[in-house]
mmCIF file of C-alpha atoms in Angstrom:
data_model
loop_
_atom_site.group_PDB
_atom_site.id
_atom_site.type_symbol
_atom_site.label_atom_id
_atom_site.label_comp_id
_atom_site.label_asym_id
_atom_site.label_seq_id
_atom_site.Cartn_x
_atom_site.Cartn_y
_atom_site.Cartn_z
ATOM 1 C CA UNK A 803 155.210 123.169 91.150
ATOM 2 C CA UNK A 804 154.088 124.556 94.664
ATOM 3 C CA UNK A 805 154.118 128.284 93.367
ATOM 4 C CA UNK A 806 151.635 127.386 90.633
ATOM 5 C CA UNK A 807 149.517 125.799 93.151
ATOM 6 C CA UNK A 808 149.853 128.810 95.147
ATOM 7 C CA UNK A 809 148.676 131.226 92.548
ATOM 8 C CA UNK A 810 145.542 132.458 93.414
ATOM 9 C CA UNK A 811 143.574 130.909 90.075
ATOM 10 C CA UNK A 812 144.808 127.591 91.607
ATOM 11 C CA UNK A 813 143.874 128.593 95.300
ATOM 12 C CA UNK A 814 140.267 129.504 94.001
ATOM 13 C CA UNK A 815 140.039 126.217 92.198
ATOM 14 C CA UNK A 816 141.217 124.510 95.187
ATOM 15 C CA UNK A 817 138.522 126.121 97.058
ATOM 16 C CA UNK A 818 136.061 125.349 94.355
ATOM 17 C CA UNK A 819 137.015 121.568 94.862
ATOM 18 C CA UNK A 820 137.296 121.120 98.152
ATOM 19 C CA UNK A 821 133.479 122.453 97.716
ATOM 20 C CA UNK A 822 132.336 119.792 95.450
ATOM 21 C CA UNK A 823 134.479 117.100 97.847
ATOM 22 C CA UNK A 824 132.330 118.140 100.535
ATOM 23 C CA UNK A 825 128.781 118.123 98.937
ATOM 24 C CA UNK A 826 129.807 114.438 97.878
ATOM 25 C CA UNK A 827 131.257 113.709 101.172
ATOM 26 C CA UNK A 828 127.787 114.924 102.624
ATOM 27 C CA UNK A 829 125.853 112.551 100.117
ATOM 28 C CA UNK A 830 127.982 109.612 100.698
ATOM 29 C CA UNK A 831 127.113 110.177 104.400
ATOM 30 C CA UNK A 832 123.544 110.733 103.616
ATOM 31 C CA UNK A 833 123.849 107.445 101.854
ATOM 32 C CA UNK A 834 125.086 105.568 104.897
ATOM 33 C CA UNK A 835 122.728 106.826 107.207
ATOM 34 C CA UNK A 836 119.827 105.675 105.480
ATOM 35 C CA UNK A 837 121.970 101.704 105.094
ATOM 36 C CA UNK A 838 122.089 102.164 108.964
ATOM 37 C CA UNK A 839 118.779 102.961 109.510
ATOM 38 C CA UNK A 840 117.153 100.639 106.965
ATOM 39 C CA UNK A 841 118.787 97.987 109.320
ATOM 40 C CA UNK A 842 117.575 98.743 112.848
ATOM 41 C CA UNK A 843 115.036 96.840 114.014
ATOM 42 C CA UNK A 844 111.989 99.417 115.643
ATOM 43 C CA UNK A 845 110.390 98.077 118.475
ATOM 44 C CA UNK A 846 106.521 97.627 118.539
ATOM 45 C CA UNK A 847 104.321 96.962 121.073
ATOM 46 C CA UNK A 848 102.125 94.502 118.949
ATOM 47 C CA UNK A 849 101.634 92.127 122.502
ATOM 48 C CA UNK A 850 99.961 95.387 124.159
ATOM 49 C CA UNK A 851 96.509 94.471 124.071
ATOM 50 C CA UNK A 852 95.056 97.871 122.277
ATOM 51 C CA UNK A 853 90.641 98.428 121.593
ATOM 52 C CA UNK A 854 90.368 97.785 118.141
ATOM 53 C CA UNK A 855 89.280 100.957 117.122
ATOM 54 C CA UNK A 856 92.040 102.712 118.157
ATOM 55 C CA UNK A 857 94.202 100.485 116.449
ATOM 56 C CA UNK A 858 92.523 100.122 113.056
ATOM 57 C CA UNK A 859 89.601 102.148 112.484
ATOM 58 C CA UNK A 860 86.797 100.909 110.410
ATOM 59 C CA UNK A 861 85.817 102.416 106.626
ATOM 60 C CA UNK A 862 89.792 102.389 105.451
ATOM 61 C CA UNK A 863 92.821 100.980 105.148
ATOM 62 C CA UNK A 864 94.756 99.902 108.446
ATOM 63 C CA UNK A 865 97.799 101.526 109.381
ATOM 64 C CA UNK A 866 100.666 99.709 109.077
ATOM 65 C CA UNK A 867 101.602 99.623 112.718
ATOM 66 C CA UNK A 868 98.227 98.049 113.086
ATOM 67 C CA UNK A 869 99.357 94.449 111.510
ATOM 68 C CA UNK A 870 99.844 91.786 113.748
ATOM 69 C CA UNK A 871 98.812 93.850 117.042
ATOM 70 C CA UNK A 872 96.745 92.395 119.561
ATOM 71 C CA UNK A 873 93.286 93.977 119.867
ATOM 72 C CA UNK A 874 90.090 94.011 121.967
ATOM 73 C CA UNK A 875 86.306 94.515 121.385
ATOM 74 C CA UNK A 876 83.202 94.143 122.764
ATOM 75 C CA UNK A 877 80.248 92.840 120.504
ATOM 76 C CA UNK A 878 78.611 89.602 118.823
ATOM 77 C CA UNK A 879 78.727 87.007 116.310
ATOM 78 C CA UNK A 880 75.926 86.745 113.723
ATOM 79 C CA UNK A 881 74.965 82.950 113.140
ATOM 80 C CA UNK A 882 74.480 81.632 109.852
ATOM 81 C CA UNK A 883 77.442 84.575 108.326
ATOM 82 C CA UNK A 884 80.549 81.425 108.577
ATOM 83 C CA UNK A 885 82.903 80.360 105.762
ATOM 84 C CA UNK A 886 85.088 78.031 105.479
ATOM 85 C CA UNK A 887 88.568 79.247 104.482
ATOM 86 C CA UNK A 888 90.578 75.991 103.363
ATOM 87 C CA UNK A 889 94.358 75.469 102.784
ATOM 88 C CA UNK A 890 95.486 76.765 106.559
ATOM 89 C CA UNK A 891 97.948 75.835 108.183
ATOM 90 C CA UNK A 892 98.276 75.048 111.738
ATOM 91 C CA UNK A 893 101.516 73.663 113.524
ATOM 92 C CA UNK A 894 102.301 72.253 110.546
ATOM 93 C CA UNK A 895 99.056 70.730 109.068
ATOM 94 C CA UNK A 896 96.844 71.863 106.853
ATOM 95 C CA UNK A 897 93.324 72.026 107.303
ATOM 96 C CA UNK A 898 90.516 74.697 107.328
ATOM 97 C CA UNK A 899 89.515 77.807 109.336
ATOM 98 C CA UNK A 900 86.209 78.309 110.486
ATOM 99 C CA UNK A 901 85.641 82.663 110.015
ATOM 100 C CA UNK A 902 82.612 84.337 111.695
ATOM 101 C CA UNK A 903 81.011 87.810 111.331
ATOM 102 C CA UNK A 904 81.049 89.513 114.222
ATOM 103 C CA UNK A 905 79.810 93.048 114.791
ATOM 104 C CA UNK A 906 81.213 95.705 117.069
ATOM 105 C CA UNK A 907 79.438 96.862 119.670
ATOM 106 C CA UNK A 908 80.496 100.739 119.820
ATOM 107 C CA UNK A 909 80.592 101.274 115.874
ATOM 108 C CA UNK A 910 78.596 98.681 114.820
ATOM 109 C CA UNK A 911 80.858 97.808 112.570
ATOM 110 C CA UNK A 912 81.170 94.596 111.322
ATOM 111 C CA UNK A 913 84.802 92.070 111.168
ATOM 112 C CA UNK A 914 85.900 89.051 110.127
ATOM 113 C CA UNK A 915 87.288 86.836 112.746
ATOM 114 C CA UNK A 916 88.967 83.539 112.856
ATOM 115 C CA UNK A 917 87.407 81.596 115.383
ATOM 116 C CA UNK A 918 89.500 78.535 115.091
ATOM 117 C CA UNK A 919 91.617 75.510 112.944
ATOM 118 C CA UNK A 920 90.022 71.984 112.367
ATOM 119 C CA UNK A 921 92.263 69.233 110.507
ATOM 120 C CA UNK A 922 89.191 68.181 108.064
ATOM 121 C CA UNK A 923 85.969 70.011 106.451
ATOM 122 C CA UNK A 924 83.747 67.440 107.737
ATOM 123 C CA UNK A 925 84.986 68.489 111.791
ATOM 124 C CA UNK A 926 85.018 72.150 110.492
ATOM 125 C CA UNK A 927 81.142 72.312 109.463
ATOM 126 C CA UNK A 928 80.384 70.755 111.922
ATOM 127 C CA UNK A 929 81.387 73.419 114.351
ATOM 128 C CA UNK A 930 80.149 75.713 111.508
ATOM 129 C CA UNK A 931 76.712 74.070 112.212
ATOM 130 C CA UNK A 932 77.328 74.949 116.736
ATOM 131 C CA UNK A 933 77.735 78.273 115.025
ATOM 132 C CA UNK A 934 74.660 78.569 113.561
ATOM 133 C CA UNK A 935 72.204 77.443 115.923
ATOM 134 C CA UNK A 936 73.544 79.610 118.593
ATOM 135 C CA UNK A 937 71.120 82.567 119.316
ATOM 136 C CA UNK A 938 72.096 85.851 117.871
ATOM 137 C CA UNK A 939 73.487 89.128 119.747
ATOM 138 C CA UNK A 940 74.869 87.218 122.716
ATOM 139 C CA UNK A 941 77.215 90.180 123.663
ATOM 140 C CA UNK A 942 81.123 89.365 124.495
ATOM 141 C CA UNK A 943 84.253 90.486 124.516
ATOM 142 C CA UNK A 944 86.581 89.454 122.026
ATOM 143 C CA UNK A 945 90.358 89.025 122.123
ATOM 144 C CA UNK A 946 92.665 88.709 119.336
ATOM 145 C CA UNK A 947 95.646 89.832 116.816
ATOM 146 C CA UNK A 948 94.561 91.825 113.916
ATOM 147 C CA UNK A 949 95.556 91.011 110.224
ATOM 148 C CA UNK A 950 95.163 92.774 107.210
ATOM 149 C CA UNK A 951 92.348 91.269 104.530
ATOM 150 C CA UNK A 952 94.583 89.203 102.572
ATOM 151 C CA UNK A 953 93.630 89.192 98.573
ATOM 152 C CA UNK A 954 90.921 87.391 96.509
ATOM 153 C CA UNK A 955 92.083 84.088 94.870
ATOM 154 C CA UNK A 956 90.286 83.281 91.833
ATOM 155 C CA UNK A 957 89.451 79.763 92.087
ATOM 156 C CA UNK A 958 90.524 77.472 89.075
ATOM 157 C CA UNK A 959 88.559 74.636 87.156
ATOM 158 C CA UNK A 960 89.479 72.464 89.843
ATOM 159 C CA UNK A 961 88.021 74.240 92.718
ATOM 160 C CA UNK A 962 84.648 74.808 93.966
ATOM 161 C CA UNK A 963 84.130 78.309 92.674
ATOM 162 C CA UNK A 964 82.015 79.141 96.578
ATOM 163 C CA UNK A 965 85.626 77.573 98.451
ATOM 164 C CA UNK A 966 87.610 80.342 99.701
ATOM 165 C CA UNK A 967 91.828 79.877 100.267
ATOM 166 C CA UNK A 968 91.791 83.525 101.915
ATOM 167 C CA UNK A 969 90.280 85.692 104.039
ATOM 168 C CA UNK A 970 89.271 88.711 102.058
ATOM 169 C CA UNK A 971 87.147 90.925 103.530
ATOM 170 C CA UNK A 972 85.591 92.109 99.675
ATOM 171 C CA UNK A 973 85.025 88.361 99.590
ATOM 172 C CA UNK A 974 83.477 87.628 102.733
ATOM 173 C CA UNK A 975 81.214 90.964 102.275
ATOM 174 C CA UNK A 976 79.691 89.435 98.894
ATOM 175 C CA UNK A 977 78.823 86.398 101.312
ATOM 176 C CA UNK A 978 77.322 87.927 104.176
ATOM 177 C CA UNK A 979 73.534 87.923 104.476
ATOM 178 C CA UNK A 980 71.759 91.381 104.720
ATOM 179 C CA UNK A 981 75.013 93.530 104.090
ATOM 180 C CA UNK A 982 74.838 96.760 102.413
ATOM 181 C CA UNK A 983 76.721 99.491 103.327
ATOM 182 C CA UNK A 984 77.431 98.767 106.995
ATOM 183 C CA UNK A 985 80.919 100.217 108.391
ATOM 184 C CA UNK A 986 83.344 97.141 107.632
ATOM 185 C CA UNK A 987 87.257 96.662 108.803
ATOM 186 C CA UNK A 988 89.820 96.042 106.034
ATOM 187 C CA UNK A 989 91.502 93.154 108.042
ATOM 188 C CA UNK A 990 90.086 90.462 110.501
ATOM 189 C CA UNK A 991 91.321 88.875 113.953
ATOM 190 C CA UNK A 992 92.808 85.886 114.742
ATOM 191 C CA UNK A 993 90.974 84.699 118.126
ATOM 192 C CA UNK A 994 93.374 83.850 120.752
ATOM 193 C CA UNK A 995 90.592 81.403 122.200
ATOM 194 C CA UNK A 996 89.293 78.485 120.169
ATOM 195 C CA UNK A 997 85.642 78.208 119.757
ATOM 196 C CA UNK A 998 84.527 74.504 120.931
ATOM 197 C CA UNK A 999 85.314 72.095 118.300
ATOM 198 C CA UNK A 1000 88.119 74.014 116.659
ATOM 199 C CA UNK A 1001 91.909 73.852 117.525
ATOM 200 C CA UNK A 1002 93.633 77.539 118.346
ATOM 201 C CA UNK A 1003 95.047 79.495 115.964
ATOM 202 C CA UNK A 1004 98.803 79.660 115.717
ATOM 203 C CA UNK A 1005 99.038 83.255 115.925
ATOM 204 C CA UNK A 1006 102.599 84.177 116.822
ATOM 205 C CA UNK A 1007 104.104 87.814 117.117
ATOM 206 C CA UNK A 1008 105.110 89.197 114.628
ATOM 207 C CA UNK A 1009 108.650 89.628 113.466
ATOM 208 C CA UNK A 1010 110.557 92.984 112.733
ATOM 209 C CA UNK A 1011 113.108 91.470 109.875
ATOM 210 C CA UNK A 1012 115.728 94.111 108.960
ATOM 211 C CA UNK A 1013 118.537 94.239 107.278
ATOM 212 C CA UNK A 1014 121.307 96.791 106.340
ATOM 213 C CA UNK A 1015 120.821 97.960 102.518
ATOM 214 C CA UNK A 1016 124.137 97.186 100.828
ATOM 215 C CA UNK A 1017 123.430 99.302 97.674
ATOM 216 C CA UNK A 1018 123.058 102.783 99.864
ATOM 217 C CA UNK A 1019 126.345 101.604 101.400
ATOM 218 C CA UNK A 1020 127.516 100.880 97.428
ATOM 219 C CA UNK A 1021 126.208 104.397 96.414
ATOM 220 C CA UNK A 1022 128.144 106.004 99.543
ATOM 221 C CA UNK A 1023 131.467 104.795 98.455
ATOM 222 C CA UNK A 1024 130.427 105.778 94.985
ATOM 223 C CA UNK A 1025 130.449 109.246 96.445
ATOM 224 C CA UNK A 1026 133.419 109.017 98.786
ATOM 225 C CA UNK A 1027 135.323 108.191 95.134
ATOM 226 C CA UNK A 1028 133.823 111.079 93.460
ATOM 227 C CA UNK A 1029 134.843 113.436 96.537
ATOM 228 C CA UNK A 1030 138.538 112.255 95.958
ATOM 229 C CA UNK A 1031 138.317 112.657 92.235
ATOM 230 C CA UNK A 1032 137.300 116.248 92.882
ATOM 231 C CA UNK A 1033 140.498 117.157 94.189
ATOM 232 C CA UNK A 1034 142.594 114.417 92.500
ATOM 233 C CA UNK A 1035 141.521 116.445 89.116
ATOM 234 C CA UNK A 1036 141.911 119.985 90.934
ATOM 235 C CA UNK A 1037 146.004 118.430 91.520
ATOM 236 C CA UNK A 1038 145.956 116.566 87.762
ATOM 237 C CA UNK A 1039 145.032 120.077 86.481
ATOM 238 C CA UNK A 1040 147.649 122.233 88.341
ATOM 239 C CA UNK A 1041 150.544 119.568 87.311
ATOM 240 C CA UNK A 1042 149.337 119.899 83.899
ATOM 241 C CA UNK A 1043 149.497 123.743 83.880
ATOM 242 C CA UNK A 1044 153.214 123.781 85.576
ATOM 243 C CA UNK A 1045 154.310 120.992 82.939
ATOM 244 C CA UNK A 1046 153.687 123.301 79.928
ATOM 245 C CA UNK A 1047 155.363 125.804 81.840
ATOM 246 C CA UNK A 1048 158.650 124.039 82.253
ATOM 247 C CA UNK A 1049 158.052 122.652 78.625
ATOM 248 C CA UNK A 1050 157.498 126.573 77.500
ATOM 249 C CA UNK A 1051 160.872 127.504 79.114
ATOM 250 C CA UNK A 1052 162.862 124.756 78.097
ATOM 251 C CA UNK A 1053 161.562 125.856 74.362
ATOM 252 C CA UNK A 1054 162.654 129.485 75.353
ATOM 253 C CA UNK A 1055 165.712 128.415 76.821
ATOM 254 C CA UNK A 1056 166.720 125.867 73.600
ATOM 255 C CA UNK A 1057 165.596 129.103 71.221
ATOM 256 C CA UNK A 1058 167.705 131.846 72.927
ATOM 257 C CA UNK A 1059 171.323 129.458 72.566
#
């Protein structure tokens, strides 16, 4: 059998195998690499207090490295632009947040921000009423972590249709007095300091939560099986040829008796 092997149509399909083996071999790796890297965790530097334009510019969507990052601006509140946002919860408890426009002072853009939890709606407007009767355009630096806008919720029969369960900037906008078509941030802050009457907002870090993708891993002993079929059929094929060989002599051998 090894001088059938060794003839060179068998040496060239060898070669030809061994090629396919290793184009597999190189997927299968290709396959583990990305299980490997789907499960380490990347660092982020989300408790680095960043400006806020730098980390999510106004007028689009935030980056993704921009969720959950703690951010700074300068600016002011505009009284009489609060919702209440109900259904939040806070160490546990649900209650309501109080949410505040507040516009930028470099951009003038404007942001939702989430000055604080109360257990109750009556304790909540009434710190929505503080809000309100505070003069306008007191300037002040704000601290807090950035969020995405979370979705609209359509409100059911049950629900007062004006009673918001999220904070959605396209929602907020439609409630804000005088807007038009003022710069605007797709996402609002969480304040790290409660305004008086309100509770702080839990607000923890946010948490990188990988994990190593089994099917890649599947799919990359898929192709570590197809690289040994390669040459397992390469072998299955040479046998076959020096089988009808001994079969063709033991016919020429029986006929020439």
């Amino acid at each position: 059998m090894t001088k059938t092997m060794l003839r060179p149509r068998w040496i060239l399909a060898l070669l030809l195998a061994l090629l396919v083996a290793a184009a597999f071999a190189l997927l299968g790796r290709w396959q583990l690499e990305r299980a490997i890297a789907s499960g380490e965790v990347v660092e982020r530097t989300t408790e680095t207090v960043q400006p806020l334009a730098e980390a999510a510019p106004p007028d689009g969507p935030p980056r993704e490295a921009a969720t959950g990052q703690l951010v700074t601006v300068d600016g002011s509140f505009l009284p009489g632009d609060e919702q209440l946002i109900s259904d939040r919860f806070n160490g546990g408890a649900s209650g309501f947040w109080v949410v505040s426009r507040f516009i930028t002072a470099d951009d003038a853009a404007n942001i939702a921000v989430a000055r604080g939890w109360a257990p109750t709606e009556r304790a909540a407007a009434a710190a929505i009423d503080e809000f309100t009767a505070a003069p306008a355009g007191q300037a002040q630096t704000l601290t807090g972590r950035f969020v995405p806008s979370e979705a609209p919720v359509v409100p059911d029969e049950t629900r007062d249709p004006h009673t918001q369960t999220t904070v959605s900037t396209a929602a907020l906008i439609n409630e804000w007095r005088d807007f038009t078509d003022q710069s605007v941030y797709a996402g609002y802050i969480v304040d790290t300091d409660a305004a008086a009457g309100l509770a702080r907002i839990d607000s923890p870090a946010p948490v990188s939560d990988a994990s190593i993708n089994w099917l890649n891993i599947f799919y990359a002993l898929e192709w570590a099986v197809f690289a040994g079929f390669a040459v397992f059929l390469w072998y299955r094929l040479a046998r076959d040829a020096w089988e009808r060989e001994q079969e063709q002599a033991a016919i020429a051998a029986a006929e020439a008796v």
